[in-house]
Structure formats: C-alpha cells, structure tokens
PDB file of C-alpha atoms in Angstrom:
ATOM      1  CA  MET A  13      98.996 127.128 108.400  1.00  0.00           C
ATOM      2  CA  ASP A  14      96.662 130.112 108.580  1.00  0.00           C
ATOM      3  CA  GLU A  15      99.196 131.847 110.854  1.00  0.00           C
ATOM      4  CA  LEU A  16     101.934 131.179 108.327  1.00  0.00           C
ATOM      5  CA  LEU A  17      99.724 132.316 105.463  1.00  0.00           C
ATOM      6  CA  SER A  18      98.858 135.637 107.102  1.00  0.00           C
ATOM      7  CA  ASP A  19     102.401 136.366 108.337  1.00  0.00           C
ATOM      8  CA  PRO A  20     105.059 134.081 106.817  1.00  0.00           C
ATOM      9  CA  PRO A  21     108.289 134.138 108.847  1.00  0.00           C
ATOM     10  CA  ALA A  22     111.476 135.179 107.087  1.00  0.00           C
ATOM     11  CA  ASP A  23     113.012 131.721 107.550  1.00  0.00           C
ATOM     12  CA  LEU A  24     110.159 129.858 105.848  1.00  0.00           C
ATOM     13  CA  ALA A  25     111.425 127.879 102.854  1.00  0.00           C
ATOM     14  CA  LEU A  26     110.527 129.274  99.431  1.00  0.00           C
ATOM     15  CA  ALA A  27     108.874 125.990  98.440  1.00  0.00           C
ATOM     16  CA  ALA A  28     106.633 126.219 101.492  1.00  0.00           C
ATOM     17  CA  ARG A  29     105.728 129.826 100.692  1.00  0.00           C
ATOM     18  CA  ALA A  30     104.620 128.791  97.226  1.00  0.00           C
ATOM     19  CA  HIS A  31     102.261 126.155  98.644  1.00  0.00           C
ATOM     20  CA  LEU A  32     100.916 128.070 101.660  1.00  0.00           C
ATOM     21  CA  PRO A  33      97.378 128.654 100.302  1.00  0.00           C
ATOM     22  CA  GLN A  34      97.058 124.983  99.365  1.00  0.00           C
ATOM     23  CA  LEU A  35      98.524 123.850 102.700  1.00  0.00           C
ATOM     24  CA  ALA A  36      96.121 126.085 104.654  1.00  0.00           C
ATOM     25  CA  GLU A  37      93.213 124.647 102.679  1.00  0.00           C
ATOM     26  CA  LEU A  38      94.358 121.078 103.373  1.00  0.00           C
ATOM     27  CA  GLU A  39      94.803 121.811 107.075  1.00  0.00           C
ATOM     28  CA  ALA A  40      91.312 123.298 107.232  1.00  0.00           C
ATOM     29  CA  ALA A  41      89.901 120.122 105.645  1.00  0.00           C
ATOM     30  CA  TRP A  42      91.459 117.860 108.284  1.00  0.00           C
ATOM     31  CA  PRO A  43      88.746 118.113 111.019  1.00  0.00           C
ATOM     32  CA  ALA A  44      86.079 116.824 108.635  1.00  0.00           C
ATOM     33  CA  LEU A  45      88.297 113.876 107.701  1.00  0.00           C
ATOM     34  CA  ALA A  46      89.536 113.058 111.228  1.00  0.00           C
ATOM     35  CA  HIS A  47      86.954 110.399 112.016  1.00  0.00           C
ATOM     36  CA  GLY A  48      87.437 106.678 111.788  1.00  0.00           C
ATOM     37  CA  ASP A  49      87.097 103.438 113.681  1.00  0.00           C
ATOM     38  CA  ARG A  50      90.771 102.504 114.054  1.00  0.00           C
ATOM     39  CA  ILE A  51      92.603 102.707 117.351  1.00  0.00           C
ATOM     40  CA  VAL A  52      95.489 105.065 116.738  1.00  0.00           C
ATOM     41  CA  HIS A  53      98.494 105.674 118.967  1.00  0.00           C
ATOM     42  CA  GLY A  54      98.706 109.318 117.950  1.00  0.00           C
ATOM     43  CA  ASP A  55     102.361 109.876 118.861  1.00  0.00           C
ATOM     44  CA  LEU A  56     104.511 107.288 117.112  1.00  0.00           C
ATOM     45  CA  ARG A  57     108.201 108.006 117.257  1.00  0.00           C
ATOM     46  CA  ALA A  58     111.328 106.073 118.173  1.00  0.00           C
ATOM     47  CA  ASP A  59     111.168 106.782 121.898  1.00  0.00           C
ATOM     48  CA  ASN A  60     107.638 105.349 122.040  1.00  0.00           C
ATOM     49  CA  MET A  61     108.765 101.994 120.676  1.00  0.00           C
ATOM     50  CA  VAL A  62     110.593  99.262 122.547  1.00  0.00           C
ATOM     51  CA  ARG A  63     112.347  96.613 120.476  1.00  0.00           C
ATOM     52  CA  ASP A  64     112.856  93.101 121.749  1.00  0.00           C
ATOM     53  CA  HIS A  65     114.874  90.734 119.562  1.00  0.00           C
ATOM     54  CA  HIS A  66     112.423  87.889 120.250  1.00  0.00           C
ATOM     55  CA  LEU A  67     109.092  89.648 120.618  1.00  0.00           C
ATOM     56  CA  GLY A  68     109.494  92.441 118.068  1.00  0.00           C
ATOM     57  CA  VAL A  69     108.364  96.023 118.661  1.00  0.00           C
ATOM     58  CA  THR A  70     106.027  97.136 121.433  1.00  0.00           C
ATOM     59  CA  PHE A  71     104.431 100.566 121.273  1.00  0.00           C
ATOM     60  CA  VAL A  72     104.414 102.422 124.597  1.00  0.00           C
ATOM     61  CA  ASP A  73     103.086 105.748 125.946  1.00  0.00           C
ATOM     62  CA  TRP A  74      99.509 105.584 124.744  1.00  0.00           C
ATOM     63  CA  ALA A  75      98.582 108.946 126.331  1.00  0.00           C
ATOM     64  CA  HIS A  76      97.305 110.296 122.981  1.00  0.00           C
ATOM     65  CA  ALA A  77      95.415 107.183 121.887  1.00  0.00           C
ATOM     66  CA  SER A  78      92.072 107.716 120.213  1.00  0.00           C
ATOM     67  CA  THR A  79      90.023 106.432 117.341  1.00  0.00           C
ATOM     68  CA  GLY A  80      90.447 107.845 113.874  1.00  0.00           C
ATOM     69  CA  PRO A  81      91.483 107.043 110.333  1.00  0.00           C
ATOM     70  CA  ALA A  82      94.116 104.349 109.861  1.00  0.00           C
ATOM     71  CA  CYS A  83      96.461 106.792 108.133  1.00  0.00           C
ATOM     72  CA  ILE A  84      97.302 108.793 111.286  1.00  0.00           C
ATOM     73  CA  ASP A  85      99.951 106.503 112.734  1.00  0.00           C
ATOM     74  CA  ALA A  86     101.541 105.724 109.377  1.00  0.00           C
ATOM     75  CA  ALA A  87     101.717 109.419 108.472  1.00  0.00           C
ATOM     76  CA  SER A  88     103.083 110.367 111.902  1.00  0.00           C
ATOM     77  CA  LEU A  89     105.732 107.689 111.646  1.00  0.00           C
ATOM     78  CA  ALA A  90     106.595 108.830 108.108  1.00  0.00           C
ATOM     79  CA  LEU A  91     107.861 112.144 109.456  1.00  0.00           C
ATOM     80  CA  GLN A  92     109.962 110.310 112.023  1.00  0.00           C
ATOM     81  CA  LEU A  93     111.510 108.226 109.243  1.00  0.00           C
ATOM     82  CA  ILE A  94     112.510 111.408 107.416  1.00  0.00           C
ATOM     83  CA  LEU A  95     113.994 112.798 110.636  1.00  0.00           C
ATOM     84  CA  GLY A  96     115.889 109.512 110.919  1.00  0.00           C
ATOM     85  CA  GLY A  97     117.532 110.014 107.525  1.00  0.00           C
ATOM     86  CA  HIS A  98     115.209 108.481 104.947  1.00  0.00           C
ATOM     87  CA  THR A  99     114.510 110.607 101.892  1.00  0.00           C
ATOM     88  CA  PRO A 100     111.166 112.375 101.540  1.00  0.00           C
ATOM     89  CA  ALA A 101     110.833 110.834  98.058  1.00  0.00           C
ATOM     90  CA  ASP A 102     111.160 107.299  99.460  1.00  0.00           C
ATOM     91  CA  ILE A 103     108.698 108.012 102.259  1.00  0.00           C
ATOM     92  CA  ALA A 104     106.221 109.583  99.811  1.00  0.00           C
ATOM     93  CA  ARG A 105     106.314 106.350  97.781  1.00  0.00           C
ATOM     94  CA  LEU A 106     105.885 104.309 100.956  1.00  0.00           C
ATOM     95  CA  LEU A 107     102.785 106.305 101.943  1.00  0.00           C
ATOM     96  CA  ARG A 108     101.417 106.048  98.414  1.00  0.00           C
ATOM     97  CA  ASP A 109     101.605 102.235  98.555  1.00  0.00           C
ATOM     98  CA  HIS A 110     101.047 101.432 102.245  1.00  0.00           C
ATOM     99  CA  PRO A 111      97.681  99.767 103.057  1.00  0.00           C
ATOM    100  CA  ALA A 112      96.937 102.270 105.849  1.00  0.00           C
ATOM    101  CA  THR A 113      97.370 105.291 103.567  1.00  0.00           C
ATOM    102  CA  ALA A 114      96.893 104.176  99.960  1.00  0.00           C
ATOM    103  CA  GLY A 115      93.104 104.085 100.224  1.00  0.00           C
ATOM    104  CA  SER A 116      92.834 107.561 101.720  1.00  0.00           C
ATOM    105  CA  PRO A 117      95.398 109.838 100.076  1.00  0.00           C
ATOM    106  CA  ASP A 118      93.376 113.016 100.679  1.00  0.00           C
ATOM    107  CA  THR A 119      92.940 112.221 104.374  1.00  0.00           C
ATOM    108  CA  THR A 120      96.633 111.382 104.704  1.00  0.00           C
ATOM    109  CA  THR A 121      97.712 114.610 103.014  1.00  0.00           C
ATOM    110  CA  ALA A 122      95.293 116.711 105.082  1.00  0.00           C
ATOM    111  CA  PHE A 123      96.601 115.108 108.279  1.00  0.00           C
ATOM    112  CA  LEU A 124     100.212 115.753 107.217  1.00  0.00           C
ATOM    113  CA  ALA A 125      99.342 119.406 106.516  1.00  0.00           C
ATOM    114  CA  ALA A 126      97.659 119.764 109.919  1.00  0.00           C
ATOM    115  CA  LEU A 127     100.546 118.064 111.721  1.00  0.00           C
ATOM    116  CA  THR A 128     103.103 120.178 109.871  1.00  0.00           C
ATOM    117  CA  GLY A 129     101.141 123.317 110.736  1.00  0.00           C
ATOM    118  CA  HIS A 130     101.123 122.199 114.369  1.00  0.00           C
ATOM    119  CA  TRP A 131     104.902 121.753 114.333  1.00  0.00           C
ATOM    120  CA  HIS A 132     105.453 125.125 112.639  1.00  0.00           C
ATOM    121  CA  SER A 133     103.186 126.949 115.054  1.00  0.00           C
ATOM    122  CA  ASN A 134     104.664 125.384 118.186  1.00  0.00           C
ATOM    123  CA  ALA A 135     108.260 125.705 117.008  1.00  0.00           C
ATOM    124  CA  ARG A 136     107.917 129.478 117.103  1.00  0.00           C
ATOM    125  CA  LYS A 137     106.764 129.635 120.737  1.00  0.00           C
ATOM    126  CA  PRO A 138     109.107 130.206 123.664  1.00  0.00           C
ATOM    127  CA  ALA A 139     110.740 127.037 124.988  1.00  0.00           C
ATOM    128  CA  PRO A 140     108.920 125.581 127.988  1.00  0.00           C
ATOM    129  CA  PRO A 141     110.947 125.090 131.166  1.00  0.00           C
ATOM    130  CA  GLY A 142     112.950 121.881 131.166  1.00  0.00           C
ATOM    131  CA  ALA A 143     112.519 121.179 127.445  1.00  0.00           C
ATOM    132  CA  SER A 144     115.466 123.001 125.918  1.00  0.00           C
ATOM    133  CA  GLY A 145     115.590 120.927 122.719  1.00  0.00           C
ATOM    134  CA  LEU A 146     111.852 120.853 122.028  1.00  0.00           C
ATOM    135  CA  ARG A 147     111.608 123.879 119.730  1.00  0.00           C
ATOM    136  CA  ALA A 148     114.587 122.755 117.623  1.00  0.00           C
ATOM    137  CA  TYR A 149     112.977 119.331 117.260  1.00  0.00           C
ATOM    138  CA  GLN A 150     109.689 120.943 116.220  1.00  0.00           C
ATOM    139  CA  HIS A 151     111.501 123.031 113.585  1.00  0.00           C
ATOM    140  CA  ARG A 152     113.063 119.841 112.178  1.00  0.00           C
ATOM    141  CA  ALA A 153     109.715 118.022 112.243  1.00  0.00           C
ATOM    142  CA  ALA A 154     108.040 120.925 110.433  1.00  0.00           C
ATOM    143  CA  ALA A 155     110.759 120.909 107.773  1.00  0.00           C
ATOM    144  CA  ALA A 156     110.327 117.144 107.352  1.00  0.00           C
ATOM    145  CA  GLY A 157     106.572 117.641 106.975  1.00  0.00           C
ATOM    146  CA  LEU A 158     107.034 120.334 104.351  1.00  0.00           C
ATOM    147  CA  ALA A 159     109.511 118.188 102.444  1.00  0.00           C
ATOM    148  CA  LEU A 160     107.092 115.256 102.419  1.00  0.00           C
ATOM    149  CA  LEU A 161     104.138 117.441 101.483  1.00  0.00           C
ATOM    150  CA  GLY A 162     106.184 118.806  98.592  1.00  0.00           C
ATOM    151  CA  TYR A 163     106.245 115.305  97.104  1.00  0.00           C
ATOM    152  CA  ARG A 164     102.583 114.624  97.856  1.00  0.00           C
ATOM    153  CA  LEU A 165     101.456 117.875  96.264  1.00  0.00           C
ATOM    154  CA  SER A 166     103.552 117.644  93.104  1.00  0.00           C
TER     155      SER A 166
END
C-alpha cells in the first residue's frame, strides 16, 4: 500500500484513494500480527479444493503452508467468495461472525490490507511468461479486497 500511497495509479478507485493512509497503516501492522499456532494453507481458492460427493472437500497444493493466525485461510477464502459472485457486504458479515475471524478482527483486517496490497502491487507488473491471465486476476482480486475492506473500515 505504501507504493499506492506515494504514487496512486489513475485507475485506482476513489474509495480506495480515500482510505490509502489507513490501508497503508494496516498493512504495516500485519507483520507484528502474523504469528500464531494454527496450520494455515495460505493459498485457499477453488482450484486448490477437490470436492468428493461422499468425502467432502479436500484441500490440495500445500506449497504455502505455514503456521499463523487462524484468520488467514478464512480471510483468503473470503476474497475468493467475492470473486465468485458473493457480495462484499455478505462476506464482511461472514468474517465478522466466523469463529476463525471474529476473535481477531484487527488481525483479519490487517491481513486483508496486506493481501490486497500484494495483489495491487503484483497486478501492475509485467505478465510473466506463460501466465497471460495472471495480472487480470490480480486486478480483480485487489478490487475484491478493496471492496471488502471498505465494509470492514466503515
């Protein structure tokens, strides 16, 4: 978010511009809050889940697994739900009430700000070879993060 704060791009939403100082502050707070004793997947999204009608859902691709606060996976998945068509208002309520996030709203919001900053920063880089849709996806993920943060910060 510091990059956005110092040089906001022309296509940055007005609502995001208004919150940039607060978002940069939240993102800066994330490293101090990033500790915890939960095993977290770290990259939950639809293509890292396999559904079996009898066994339920299995999470795959644990390349980013680590320990941290319980809110990480729920918050990461929240953005994917918005990308999948759920409203930011509904997802904000879900995060407010979910056991993994309800007890640590500041940590959850700081993580969302850091993740959104990550998406915004990477979305503006040149596309890597063989990943033609990556930057467009990152733009959408950043917009979803900003929309969700708008509800969490209001």
